[in-house]
PDB file of C-alpha atoms and ligand atoms in Angstrom:
ATOM      1  CA  MET A   1      -0.018  -0.259  -0.082  1.00  0.00           C
ATOM      2  CA  ALA A   2       1.311   3.627  -1.012  1.00  0.00           C
ATOM      3  CA  ASN A   3       0.716   6.668   2.081  1.00  0.00           C
ATOM      4  CA  ASP A   4      -0.772   9.328   0.737  1.00  0.00           C
ATOM      5  CA  HIS A   5       2.655  11.508   0.013  1.00  0.00           C
ATOM      6  CA  ASP A   6       4.093  10.546  -3.021  1.00  0.00           C
ATOM      7  CA  THR A   7       7.995  11.712  -2.249  1.00  0.00           C
ATOM      8  CA  VAL A   8       7.358   8.868  -0.175  1.00  0.00           C
ATOM      9  CA  VAL A   9       5.992   4.909  -0.338  1.00  0.00           C
ATOM     10  CA  TYR A  10       5.815   1.881   1.037  1.00  0.00           C
ATOM     11  CA  GLU A  11       4.592  -1.989   0.851  1.00  0.00           C
ATOM     12  CA  VAL A  12       4.797  -4.297   3.303  1.00  0.00           C
ATOM     13  CA  SER A  13       5.174  -8.193   2.495  1.00  0.00           C
ATOM     14  CA  ASN A  14       6.487 -10.929   4.884  1.00  0.00           C
ATOM     15  CA  GLY A  15       6.997  -9.395   7.715  1.00  0.00           C
ATOM     16  CA  ILE A  16       9.178  -6.451   6.002  1.00  0.00           C
ATOM     17  CA  ALA A  17       8.327  -2.655   5.294  1.00  0.00           C
ATOM     18  CA  TRP A  18       9.568  -1.425   1.715  1.00  0.00           C
ATOM     19  CA  LEU A  19      10.224   2.158   2.675  1.00  0.00           C
ATOM     20  CA  LYS A  20      11.036   3.917  -0.479  1.00  0.00           C
ATOM     21  CA  PHE A  21      12.318   7.950  -0.929  1.00  0.00           C
ATOM     22  CA  ASN A  22       9.986   8.423  -4.521  1.00  0.00           C
ATOM     23  CA  ARG A  23      11.622  11.424  -5.970  1.00  0.00           C
ATOM     24  CA  PRO A  24      13.480   9.819  -8.740  1.00  0.00           C
ATOM     25  CA  GLU A  25      13.047  12.813 -10.925  1.00  0.00           C
ATOM     26  CA  LYS A  26      14.692  14.795  -8.629  1.00  0.00           C
ATOM     27  CA  ARG A  27      17.182  11.778  -7.365  1.00  0.00           C
ATOM     28  CA  ASN A  28      15.444  11.791  -4.498  1.00  0.00           C
ATOM     29  CA  ALA A  29      16.537  14.695  -2.910  1.00  0.00           C
ATOM     30  CA  MET A  30      15.649  15.366   0.365  1.00  0.00           C
ATOM     31  CA  SER A  31      12.861  18.530   0.621  1.00  0.00           C
ATOM     32  CA  PRO A  32      10.684  19.416   3.321  1.00  0.00           C
ATOM     33  CA  ALA A  33       7.723  17.750   2.215  1.00  0.00           C
ATOM     34  CA  LEU A  34       9.844  14.418   1.699  1.00  0.00           C
ATOM     35  CA  ASN A  35      11.109  14.993   5.496  1.00  0.00           C
ATOM     36  CA  ARG A  36       7.870  15.313   6.544  1.00  0.00           C
ATOM     37  CA  ALA A  37       6.350  12.311   4.540  1.00  0.00           C
ATOM     38  CA  MET A  38       9.052  10.040   5.414  1.00  0.00           C
ATOM     39  CA  MET A  39       8.379  10.905   9.425  1.00  0.00           C
ATOM     40  CA  GLU A  40       4.812   9.975   8.883  1.00  0.00           C
ATOM     41  CA  ALA A  41       5.261   7.003   7.237  1.00  0.00           C
ATOM     42  CA  LEU A  42       7.729   5.822  10.430  1.00  0.00           C
ATOM     43  CA  ASP A  43       5.225   6.364  12.853  1.00  0.00           C
ATOM     44  CA  ALA A  44       2.307   4.384  10.315  1.00  0.00           C
ATOM     45  CA  LEU A  45       4.784   1.517  10.731  1.00  0.00           C
ATOM     46  CA  GLU A  46       5.986   1.650  13.909  1.00  0.00           C
ATOM     47  CA  PHE A  47       4.295  -0.989  15.620  1.00  0.00           C
ATOM     48  CA  ARG A  48       2.376  -2.577  12.715  1.00  0.00           C
ATOM     49  CA  GLU A  49       2.452  -6.369  13.988  1.00  0.00           C
ATOM     50  CA  ASP A  50       3.373  -7.418  10.330  1.00  0.00           C
ATOM     51  CA  VAL A  51       6.424  -5.389  10.900  1.00  0.00           C
ATOM     52  CA  GLY A  52       9.516  -7.108  12.045  1.00  0.00           C
ATOM     53  CA  VAL A  53      12.217  -5.040   9.663  1.00  0.00           C
ATOM     54  CA  LEU A  54      12.133  -1.774   7.961  1.00  0.00           C
ATOM     55  CA  VAL A  55      14.285  -1.258   5.227  1.00  0.00           C
ATOM     56  CA  LEU A  56      14.985   2.265   3.128  1.00  0.00           C
ATOM     57  CA  THR A  57      15.997   1.997  -0.482  1.00  0.00           C
ATOM     58  CA  GLY A  58      15.111   4.525  -3.350  1.00  0.00           C
ATOM     59  CA  GLU A  59      13.163   4.629  -6.484  1.00  0.00           C
ATOM     60  CA  GLY A  60      15.313   4.710  -9.443  1.00  0.00           C
ATOM     61  CA  SER A  61      19.000   5.655  -9.510  1.00  0.00           C
ATOM     62  CA  SER A  62      19.004   7.084  -6.535  1.00  0.00           C
ATOM     63  CA  TRP A  63      19.053   6.357  -3.176  1.00  0.00           C
ATOM     64  CA  THR A  64      19.052  10.078  -2.193  1.00  0.00           C
ATOM     65  CA  ALA A  65      21.412  12.863  -3.489  1.00  0.00           C
ATOM     66  CA  GLY A  66      20.797  14.513   0.028  1.00  0.00           C
ATOM     67  CA  MET A  67      19.119  17.526   0.754  1.00  0.00           C
ATOM     68  CA  ASP A  68      17.228  19.558  -2.009  1.00  0.00           C
ATOM     69  CA  LEU A  69      19.463  22.664  -2.577  1.00  0.00           C
ATOM     70  CA  LYS A  70      16.499  24.402  -4.221  1.00  0.00           C
ATOM     71  CA  GLU A  71      13.441  23.114  -1.549  1.00  0.00           C
ATOM     72  CA  TYR A  72      15.657  22.627   1.677  1.00  0.00           C
ATOM     73  CA  PHE A  73      18.036  25.131   1.716  1.00  0.00           C
ATOM     74  CA  ARG A  74      17.467  28.214  -0.713  1.00  0.00           C
ATOM     75  CA  GLU A  75      13.486  28.456  -0.266  1.00  0.00           C
ATOM     76  CA  THR A  76      13.865  28.180   3.568  1.00  0.00           C
ATOM     77  CA  GLU A  77      16.265  30.333   3.903  1.00  0.00           C
ATOM     78  CA  LYS A  78      13.623  33.303   2.553  1.00  0.00           C
ATOM     79  CA  ASP A  79      12.046  32.889   5.699  1.00  0.00           C
ATOM     80  CA  GLY A  80      14.955  33.450   7.542  1.00  0.00           C
ATOM     81  CA  LEU A  81      16.333  31.175  10.776  1.00  0.00           C
ATOM     82  CA  LYS A  82      12.252  30.164  11.384  1.00  0.00           C
ATOM     83  CA  GLY A  83      11.972  28.567   8.120  1.00  0.00           C
ATOM     84  CA  VAL A  84      16.318  27.315   8.259  1.00  0.00           C
ATOM     85  CA  ARG A  85      15.135  25.587  11.430  1.00  0.00           C
ATOM     86  CA  LYS A  86      12.084  24.479  11.129  1.00  0.00           C
ATOM     87  CA  SER A  87      13.519  22.481   7.929  1.00  0.00           C
ATOM     88  CA  GLN A  88      16.172  21.445  10.182  1.00  0.00           C
ATOM     89  CA  ARG A  89      14.051  19.866  12.996  1.00  0.00           C
ATOM     90  CA  GLU A  90      12.278  18.017  10.382  1.00  0.00           C
ATOM     91  CA  SER A  91      15.127  16.104   8.725  1.00  0.00           C
ATOM     92  CA  TYR A  92      17.168  15.711  11.784  1.00  0.00           C
ATOM     93  CA  GLY A  93      13.797  14.206  13.338  1.00  0.00           C
ATOM     94  CA  TRP A  94      12.978  11.684  11.202  1.00  0.00           C
ATOM     95  CA  TRP A  95      17.134  10.043  11.412  1.00  0.00           C
ATOM     96  CA  ARG A  96      16.577  10.662  14.562  1.00  0.00           C
ATOM     97  CA  ARG A  97      13.529   8.698  14.776  1.00  0.00           C
ATOM     98  CA  LEU A  98      15.055   6.276  12.543  1.00  0.00           C
ATOM     99  CA  ARG A  99      18.611   5.683  14.566  1.00  0.00           C
ATOM    100  CA  TRP A 100      16.109   4.621  17.682  1.00  0.00           C
ATOM    101  CA  TYR A 101      13.675   2.637  15.742  1.00  0.00           C
ATOM    102  CA  GLN A 102      11.550  -0.056  17.617  1.00  0.00           C
ATOM    103  CA  LYS A 103      12.350  -2.194  14.810  1.00  0.00           C
ATOM    104  CA  PRO A 104      15.750  -3.134  12.853  1.00  0.00           C
ATOM    105  CA  THR A 105      16.524  -1.514   9.786  1.00  0.00           C
ATOM    106  CA  ILE A 106      18.442  -1.719   6.974  1.00  0.00           C
ATOM    107  CA  ALA A 107      19.976   1.002   4.119  1.00  0.00           C
ATOM    108  CA  MET A 108      19.301  -0.711   0.932  1.00  0.00           C
ATOM    109  CA  VAL A 109      21.720   1.683  -0.608  1.00  0.00           C
ATOM    110  CA  ASN A 110      21.100   1.270  -4.787  1.00  0.00           C
ATOM    111  CA  GLY A 111      22.237   4.405  -6.187  1.00  0.00           C
ATOM    112  CA  TRP A 112      23.284   7.934  -5.421  1.00  0.00           C
ATOM    113  CA  CYS A 113      23.792   8.886  -1.852  1.00  0.00           C
ATOM    114  CA  PHE A 114      25.323  12.058  -1.057  1.00  0.00           C
ATOM    115  CA  GLY A 115      25.665  14.271   2.026  1.00  0.00           C
ATOM    116  CA  GLY A 116      22.572  14.474   4.347  1.00  0.00           C
ATOM    117  CA  GLY A 117      22.027  10.955   2.875  1.00  0.00           C
ATOM    118  CA  TYR A 118      24.478  10.422   5.657  1.00  0.00           C
ATOM    119  CA  GLY A 119      21.889  10.617   8.042  1.00  0.00           C
ATOM    120  CA  PRO A 120      20.101   8.177   7.175  1.00  0.00           C
ATOM    121  CA  LEU A 121      22.555   5.828   6.538  1.00  0.00           C
ATOM    122  CA  PHE A 122      23.685   5.985   9.597  1.00  0.00           C
ATOM    123  CA  ALA A 123      20.059   5.968  11.758  1.00  0.00           C
ATOM    124  CA  CYS A 124      19.795   2.281   9.962  1.00  0.00           C
ATOM    125  CA  ASP A 125      21.193  -0.231  11.683  1.00  0.00           C
ATOM    126  CA  LEU A 126      22.678  -2.089   9.181  1.00  0.00           C
ATOM    127  CA  ALA A 127      23.440  -1.157   5.283  1.00  0.00           C
ATOM    128  CA  PHE A 128      24.121  -2.808   2.199  1.00  0.00           C
ATOM    129  CA  CYS A 129      24.864  -1.151  -1.745  1.00  0.00           C
ATOM    130  CA  ALA A 130      25.087  -1.601  -4.892  1.00  0.00           C
ATOM    131  CA  ASP A 131      28.471  -2.215  -6.285  1.00  0.00           C
ATOM    132  CA  GLU A 132      27.084   0.149  -8.861  1.00  0.00           C
ATOM    133  CA  ALA A 133      26.345   2.528  -6.076  1.00  0.00           C
ATOM    134  CA  LYS A 134      28.644   5.917  -5.424  1.00  0.00           C
ATOM    135  CA  PHE A 135      28.876   7.780  -1.756  1.00  0.00           C
ATOM    136  CA  GLY A 136      30.015  11.067  -1.086  1.00  0.00           C
ATOM    137  CA  LEU A 137      30.658  14.030   0.480  1.00  0.00           C
ATOM    138  CA  SER A 138      29.795  16.324  -1.692  1.00  0.00           C
ATOM    139  CA  GLU A 139      29.512  19.521   0.461  1.00  0.00           C
ATOM    140  CA  ILE A 140      32.330  20.966  -0.024  1.00  0.00           C
ATOM    141  CA  ASN A 141      31.560  20.897  -4.062  1.00  0.00           C
ATOM    142  CA  TRP A 142      29.560  23.585  -3.599  1.00  0.00           C
ATOM    143  CA  GLY A 143      30.701  25.573  -0.663  1.00  0.00           C
ATOM    144  CA  ILE A 144      29.644  24.001   2.768  1.00  0.00           C
ATOM    145  CA  LEU A 145      31.158  21.972   5.263  1.00  0.00           C
ATOM    146  CA  PRO A 146      29.508  17.992   5.770  1.00  0.00           C
ATOM    147  CA  GLY A 147      26.771  19.695   8.185  1.00  0.00           C
ATOM    148  CA  GLY A 148      23.378  18.049   9.583  1.00  0.00           C
ATOM    149  CA  GLY A 149      25.643  15.342  11.038  1.00  0.00           C
ATOM    150  CA  ALA A 150      27.265  14.081   8.099  1.00  0.00           C
ATOM    151  CA  THR A 151      30.715  14.825   9.759  1.00  0.00           C
ATOM    152  CA  LYS A 152      29.948  13.180  12.798  1.00  0.00           C
ATOM    153  CA  VAL A 153      28.283   9.969  10.546  1.00  0.00           C
ATOM    154  CA  ALA A 154      31.978  10.362   8.318  1.00  0.00           C
ATOM    155  CA  VAL A 155      34.071  10.341  11.884  1.00  0.00           C
ATOM    156  CA  GLU A 156      31.698   7.369  13.733  1.00  0.00           C
ATOM    157  CA  LEU A 157      32.279   5.193  10.288  1.00  0.00           C
ATOM    158  CA  LEU A 158      35.873   6.020   8.894  1.00  0.00           C
ATOM    159  CA  PRO A 159      39.595   6.056  10.654  1.00  0.00           C
ATOM    160  CA  PHE A 160      40.394   9.413  10.665  1.00  0.00           C
ATOM    161  CA  ARG A 161      42.540   9.889   7.383  1.00  0.00           C
ATOM    162  CA  LYS A 162      39.421   8.627   4.854  1.00  0.00           C
ATOM    163  CA  ALA A 163      36.782  10.554   7.165  1.00  0.00           C
ATOM    164  CA  MET A 164      39.241  13.869   6.282  1.00  0.00           C
ATOM    165  CA  TYR A 165      39.838  13.044   2.516  1.00  0.00           C
ATOM    166  CA  HIS A 166      36.197  12.513   2.093  1.00  0.00           C
ATOM    167  CA  ALA A 167      35.536  15.460   4.030  1.00  0.00           C
ATOM    168  CA  MET A 168      37.806  17.550   1.946  1.00  0.00           C
ATOM    169  CA  LEU A 169      38.064  15.693  -1.640  1.00  0.00           C
ATOM    170  CA  GLY A 170      34.273  15.941  -2.256  1.00  0.00           C
ATOM    171  CA  GLU A 171      35.457  12.835  -4.503  1.00  0.00           C
ATOM    172  CA  PRO A 172      32.776  10.490  -4.525  1.00  0.00           C
ATOM    173  CA  ILE A 173      33.348   6.636  -3.952  1.00  0.00           C
ATOM    174  CA  ASP A 174      31.383   3.261  -5.446  1.00  0.00           C
ATOM    175  CA  GLY A 175      30.106   1.206  -3.743  1.00  0.00           C
ATOM    176  CA  LYS A 176      32.949  -1.470  -3.329  1.00  0.00           C
ATOM    177  CA  THR A 177      34.765   1.656  -1.635  1.00  0.00           C
ATOM    178  CA  ALA A 178      32.206   1.707   0.588  1.00  0.00           C
ATOM    179  CA  ALA A 179      32.300  -1.587   1.753  1.00  0.00           C
ATOM    180  CA  GLU A 180      35.877  -1.768   2.616  1.00  0.00           C
ATOM    181  CA  TRP A 181      35.914   1.803   3.999  1.00  0.00           C
ATOM    182  CA  GLY A 182      33.433   0.731   6.384  1.00  0.00           C
ATOM    183  CA  LEU A 183      30.396   2.352   5.488  1.00  0.00           C
ATOM    184  CA  VAL A 184      28.300   0.021   4.569  1.00  0.00           C
ATOM    185  CA  ASN A 185      28.315  -3.970   5.557  1.00  0.00           C
ATOM    186  CA  GLU A 186      29.023  -5.105   2.283  1.00  0.00           C
ATOM    187  CA  SER A 187      28.482  -4.323  -1.511  1.00  0.00           C
ATOM    188  CA  ILE A 188      26.322  -6.779  -3.864  1.00  0.00           C
ATOM    189  CA  PRO A 189      26.014  -6.120  -7.245  1.00  0.00           C
ATOM    190  CA  LEU A 190      22.697  -4.244  -8.132  1.00  0.00           C
ATOM    191  CA  ALA A 191      20.839  -6.879  -9.485  1.00  0.00           C
ATOM    192  CA  ALA A 192      21.698  -9.264  -6.231  1.00  0.00           C
ATOM    193  CA  LEU A 193      21.052  -6.785  -3.786  1.00  0.00           C
ATOM    194  CA  GLN A 194      17.609  -7.360  -3.164  1.00  0.00           C
ATOM    195  CA  ASP A 195      17.909 -10.535  -2.232  1.00  0.00           C
ATOM    196  CA  ARG A 196      20.672 -10.389   0.058  1.00  0.00           C
ATOM    197  CA  VAL A 197      18.582  -7.847   2.132  1.00  0.00           C
ATOM    198  CA  THR A 198      15.537 -10.097   1.876  1.00  0.00           C
ATOM    199  CA  ALA A 199      17.800 -12.708   3.539  1.00  0.00           C
ATOM    200  CA  VAL A 200      19.050 -10.651   6.189  1.00  0.00           C
ATOM    201  CA  ALA A 201      16.109  -9.316   7.281  1.00  0.00           C
ATOM    202  CA  GLN A 202      14.188 -12.909   6.615  1.00  0.00           C
ATOM    203  CA  THR A 203      16.844 -13.957   9.938  1.00  0.00           C
ATOM    204  CA  LEU A 204      16.548 -11.137  11.933  1.00  0.00           C
ATOM    205  CA  LEU A 205      12.615 -12.082  12.177  1.00  0.00           C
ATOM    206  CA  GLN A 206      13.464 -15.378  13.152  1.00  0.00           C
ATOM    207  CA  LYS A 207      15.537 -13.652  15.980  1.00  0.00           C
ATOM    208  CA  ASN A 208      13.603 -12.348  19.640  1.00  0.00           C
ATOM    209  CA  PRO A 209      12.214  -8.677  18.893  1.00  0.00           C
ATOM    210  CA  VAL A 210      12.934  -7.416  22.532  1.00  0.00           C
ATOM    211  CA  ALA A 211      16.211  -9.014  22.500  1.00  0.00           C
ATOM    212  CA  LEU A 212      17.155  -7.021  19.333  1.00  0.00           C
ATOM    213  CA  LYS A 213      16.084  -3.747  20.286  1.00  0.00           C
ATOM    214  CA  ALA A 214      18.192  -4.419  23.368  1.00  0.00           C
ATOM    215  CA  THR A 215      20.530  -4.825  21.488  1.00  0.00           C
ATOM    216  CA  LYS A 216      20.913  -1.915  18.502  1.00  0.00           C
ATOM    217  CA  ASP A 217      20.452   0.795  21.289  1.00  0.00           C
ATOM    218  CA  ALA A 218      23.207  -0.886  23.215  1.00  0.00           C
ATOM    219  CA  VAL A 219      25.565  -0.854  20.349  1.00  0.00           C
ATOM    220  CA  ARG A 220      24.871   2.670  19.877  1.00  0.00           C
ATOM    221  CA  ARG A 221      24.620   3.795  23.643  1.00  0.00           C
ATOM    222  CA  VAL A 222      27.629   2.508  24.374  1.00  0.00           C
ATOM    223  CA  GLY A 223      30.592   3.460  22.450  1.00  0.00           C
ATOM    224  CA  VAL A 224      30.588   7.078  24.513  1.00  0.00           C
ATOM    225  CA  MET A 225      30.618   5.021  28.242  1.00  0.00           C
ATOM    226  CA  THR A 226      33.348   3.662  30.297  1.00  0.00           C
ATOM    227  CA  TYR A 227      33.690  -0.036  30.351  1.00  0.00           C
ATOM    228  CA  ASP A 228      32.420   0.083  33.553  1.00  0.00           C
ATOM    229  CA  GLU A 229      29.256   2.145  32.691  1.00  0.00           C
ATOM    230  CA  ALA A 230      28.868  -0.021  29.755  1.00  0.00           C
ATOM    231  CA  GLU A 231      28.680  -2.780  31.976  1.00  0.00           C
ATOM    232  CA  ASP A 232      26.101  -1.318  34.003  1.00  0.00           C
ATOM    233  CA  TYR A 233      23.737  -0.173  31.595  1.00  0.00           C
ATOM    234  CA  LEU A 234      23.705  -3.293  30.406  1.00  0.00           C
ATOM    235  CA  VAL A 235      23.236  -5.131  33.123  1.00  0.00           C
ATOM    236  CA  ARG A 236      20.201  -2.585  33.578  1.00  0.00           C
ATOM    237  CA  ALA A 237      19.046  -2.834  29.259  1.00  0.00           C
ATOM    238  CA  GLN A 238      18.915  -6.452  30.278  1.00  0.00           C
ATOM    239  CA  GLU A 239      16.922  -6.460  32.820  1.00  0.00           C
ATOM    240  CA  ALA A 240      14.283  -3.495  31.610  1.00  0.00           C
ATOM    241  CA  ALA A 241      14.089  -6.050  28.190  1.00  0.00           C
ATOM    242  CA  ASN A 242      13.058  -8.655  30.742  1.00  0.00           C
ATOM    243  CA  SER A 243       9.890  -7.127  31.912  1.00  0.00           C
ATOM    244  CA  TYR A 244       9.014  -6.782  28.349  1.00  0.00           C
ATOM    245  CA  ASP A 245       9.588 -10.388  27.332  1.00  0.00           C
ATOM    246  CA  ASN A 246       9.278 -13.053  30.492  1.00  0.00           C
ATOM    247  CA  GLU A 247       8.502 -15.694  28.370  1.00  0.00           C
ATOM    248  CA  GLY A 248      11.608 -15.468  25.114  1.00  0.00           C
ATOM    249  CA  ARG A 249      14.758 -15.801  26.649  1.00  0.00           C
ATOM    250  CA  LYS A 250      13.525 -18.429  28.921  1.00  0.00           C
ATOM    251  CA  GLU A 251      12.167 -20.685  25.602  1.00  0.00           C
ATOM    252  CA  GLY A 252      15.913 -20.021  24.613  1.00  0.00           C
ATOM    253  CA  ILE A 253      17.660 -20.857  27.386  1.00  0.00           C
ATOM    254  CA  ARG A 254      14.822 -24.307  27.953  1.00  0.00           C
ATOM    255  CA  GLN A 255      15.104 -25.348  24.539  1.00  0.00           C
ATOM    256  CA  PHE A 256      19.575 -25.472  24.519  1.00  0.00           C
ATOM    257  CA  ILE A 257      19.869 -26.431  27.902  1.00  0.00           C
ATOM    258  CA  ASP A 258      16.653 -28.743  28.249  1.00  0.00           C
ATOM    259  CA  GLU A 259      15.723 -29.912  24.988  1.00  0.00           C
ATOM    260  CA  LYS A 260      19.067 -29.445  23.276  1.00  0.00           C
ATOM    261  CA  SER A 261      17.118 -28.454  19.652  1.00  0.00           C
ATOM    262  CA  TYR A 262      19.864 -25.791  18.841  1.00  0.00           C
ATOM    263  CA  LYS A 263      22.824 -24.085  20.058  1.00  0.00           C
ATOM    264  CA  PRO A 264      22.749 -20.301  20.600  1.00  0.00           C
ATOM    265  CA  GLY A 265      26.427 -20.023  19.012  1.00  0.00           C
ATOM    266  CA  LEU A 266      25.070 -20.922  15.768  1.00  0.00           C
ATOM    267  CA  GLY A 267      21.665 -20.112  15.619  1.00  0.00           C
ATOM    268  CA  ALA A 268      18.487 -18.751  16.865  1.00  0.00           C
ATOM    269  CA  TYR A 269      15.789 -20.668  18.876  1.00  0.00           C
ATOM    270  CA  ASP A 270      12.263 -21.209  17.434  1.00  0.00           C
ATOM    271  CA  LYS A 271      10.227 -18.575  18.333  1.00  0.00           C
TER     272      LYS A 271
HETATM  273  N1  ACO B 301      19.447  18.974  -4.564  1.00  0.00           N
HETATM  274  C1  ACO B 301      18.049  19.336  -5.877  1.00  0.00           C
HETATM  275  N2  ACO B 301      17.466  19.195  -6.756  1.00  0.00           N
HETATM  276  C2  ACO B 301      19.096  17.908  -7.027  1.00  0.00           C
HETATM  277  C3  ACO B 301      19.380  17.244  -6.126  1.00  0.00           C
HETATM  278  C4  ACO B 301      19.598  17.858  -4.721  1.00  0.00           C
HETATM  279  N3  ACO B 301      20.448  17.655  -3.974  1.00  0.00           N
HETATM  280  N4  ACO B 301      20.123  16.103  -6.867  1.00  0.00           N
HETATM  281  C5  ACO B 301      19.687  15.863  -8.400  1.00  0.00           C
HETATM  282  N5  ACO B 301      18.611  17.292  -8.391  1.00  0.00           N
HETATM  283  C6  ACO B 301      17.317  17.273  -9.345  1.00  0.00           C
HETATM  284  C7  ACO B 301      18.459  18.284 -10.651  1.00  0.00           C
HETATM  285  O1  ACO B 301      18.222  19.436 -10.422  1.00  0.00           O
HETATM  286  C8  ACO B 301      18.099  18.214 -12.081  1.00  0.00           C
HETATM  287  O2  ACO B 301      16.638  18.452 -11.780  1.00  0.00           O
HETATM  288  P1  ACO B 301      15.999  18.848 -13.129  1.00  0.00           P
HETATM  289  O3  ACO B 301      15.521  17.675 -14.304  1.00  0.00           O
HETATM  290  O4  ACO B 301      14.910  19.798 -12.899  1.00  0.00           O
HETATM  291  O5  ACO B 301      17.092  19.894 -13.689  1.00  0.00           O
HETATM  292  C9  ACO B 301      17.377  16.333 -11.570  1.00  0.00           C
HETATM  293  O6  ACO B 301      17.126  16.174 -10.161  1.00  0.00           O
HETATM  294  C10 ACO B 301      18.196  15.142 -12.086  1.00  0.00           C
HETATM  295  O7  ACO B 301      19.669  15.749 -12.128  1.00  0.00           O
HETATM  296  P2  ACO B 301      20.438  15.024 -12.783  1.00  0.00           P
HETATM  297  O8  ACO B 301      21.727  16.209 -12.111  1.00  0.00           O
HETATM  298  O9  ACO B 301      20.448  15.441 -14.228  1.00  0.00           O
HETATM  299  O10 ACO B 301      20.882  13.744 -12.195  1.00  0.00           O
HETATM  300  P3  ACO B 301      22.348  12.956 -13.078  1.00  0.00           P
HETATM  301  O11 ACO B 301      21.547  11.705 -12.922  1.00  0.00           O
HETATM  302  O12 ACO B 301      22.705  13.236 -14.266  1.00  0.00           O
HETATM  303  O13 ACO B 301      23.316  13.331 -11.533  1.00  0.00           O
HETATM  304  C11 ACO B 301      23.721  13.249  -9.281  1.00  0.00           C
HETATM  305  C12 ACO B 301      22.719  12.630 -10.562  1.00  0.00           C
HETATM  306  C13 ACO B 301      25.424  13.157  -9.028  1.00  0.00           C
HETATM  307  C14 ACO B 301      23.315  12.583  -7.905  1.00  0.00           C
HETATM  308  C15 ACO B 301      23.350  14.788  -9.528  1.00  0.00           C
HETATM  309  O14 ACO B 301      22.176  15.202  -9.695  1.00  0.00           O
HETATM  310  C16 ACO B 301      23.808  16.092  -8.505  1.00  0.00           C
HETATM  311  O15 ACO B 301      25.211  15.588  -8.363  1.00  0.00           O
HETATM  312  N6  ACO B 301      22.989  15.648  -7.568  1.00  0.00           N
HETATM  313  C17 ACO B 301      23.770  16.659  -6.336  1.00  0.00           C
HETATM  314  C18 ACO B 301      24.206  16.156  -5.283  1.00  0.00           C
HETATM  315  C19 ACO B 301      24.763  16.780  -3.550  1.00  0.00           C
HETATM  316  O16 ACO B 301      25.148  17.591  -4.267  1.00  0.00           O
HETATM  317  N7  ACO B 301      23.678  16.644  -2.761  1.00  0.00           N
HETATM  318  C20 ACO B 301      23.629  17.961  -1.733  1.00  0.00           C
HETATM  319  C21 ACO B 301      24.673  16.781  -1.200  1.00  0.00           C
HETATM  320  S1  ACO B 301      25.087  17.928   0.135  1.00  0.00           S
HETATM  321  C22 ACO B 301      23.703  18.020   1.629  1.00  0.00           C
HETATM  322  O17 ACO B 301      22.806  17.139   1.265  1.00  0.00           O
HETATM  323  C23 ACO B 301      23.505  19.085   2.847  1.00  0.00           C
END
């Protein structure tokens, strides 16, 4: 089913929500209308019982060509600081929402990914791209610094020298290089990309969903903590997860210890 706003479309099939940037004629550049439509789509999908994993991809030749230079920058600047802050809130808002989304998320980068696109790229828990995709911090090429979190994403995901080169030179890199550098998990020929992402999503659908949410949040949180803080956080996060899921982990222990039907080191228990 498509939602009301044609800049974003989605459909749900076999537990996977396929959410798409849908301005192919503008290379899926993020306009204020698209940013608002994304937030609405994320709202609509987050707690649906038939959604276990969300995949974010793009229609046409682009994942997203970053912020819309005309509609996001030039036109909102006409309204002064009020307009600028509003459009920033709308874009940063859905990226933040995606970073802490209830369901596991996968970026399926089918083509161009520039500048502001690094926000949703980082917001997704996992990322797979086409060999044919191109990634770039192109801000420097039109005269700004990589803002909107893009510099932070580069520094989080890349070694220092590569982050600096990527931000200062503004040269696009292909999918294979993006995987080598750590911007994405894997790069795959475009023709095989959707099958690979579907297989990963299906594996995630087998896991305990309460544990998945606790795990993805933990991976994002512990990076800035000391070891002792992380240890404490993880104890408390598991105890909080227990209150939402008393039975799942007990069943996981039972199937391993009593039934001997699986090995947690090698795969998931039977939900
Ligand atoms: N903002 C606004 N319009 C855009 C954007 C964008 N980011 N990207 C593409 N478009 C528009 C073009 O203006 C063009 O519109 P028109 O048909 O009305 O003339 C249309 O999309 C198609 O774009 P082309 O450039 O013709 O497409 P092509 O496939 O040849 O090139 C490419 C694709 C490389 C992505 C090119 O469009 C491009 O360089 N876009 C800008 C990328 C960029 O630097 N984005 C900003 C990053 S910085 C930030 O996000 C803060």
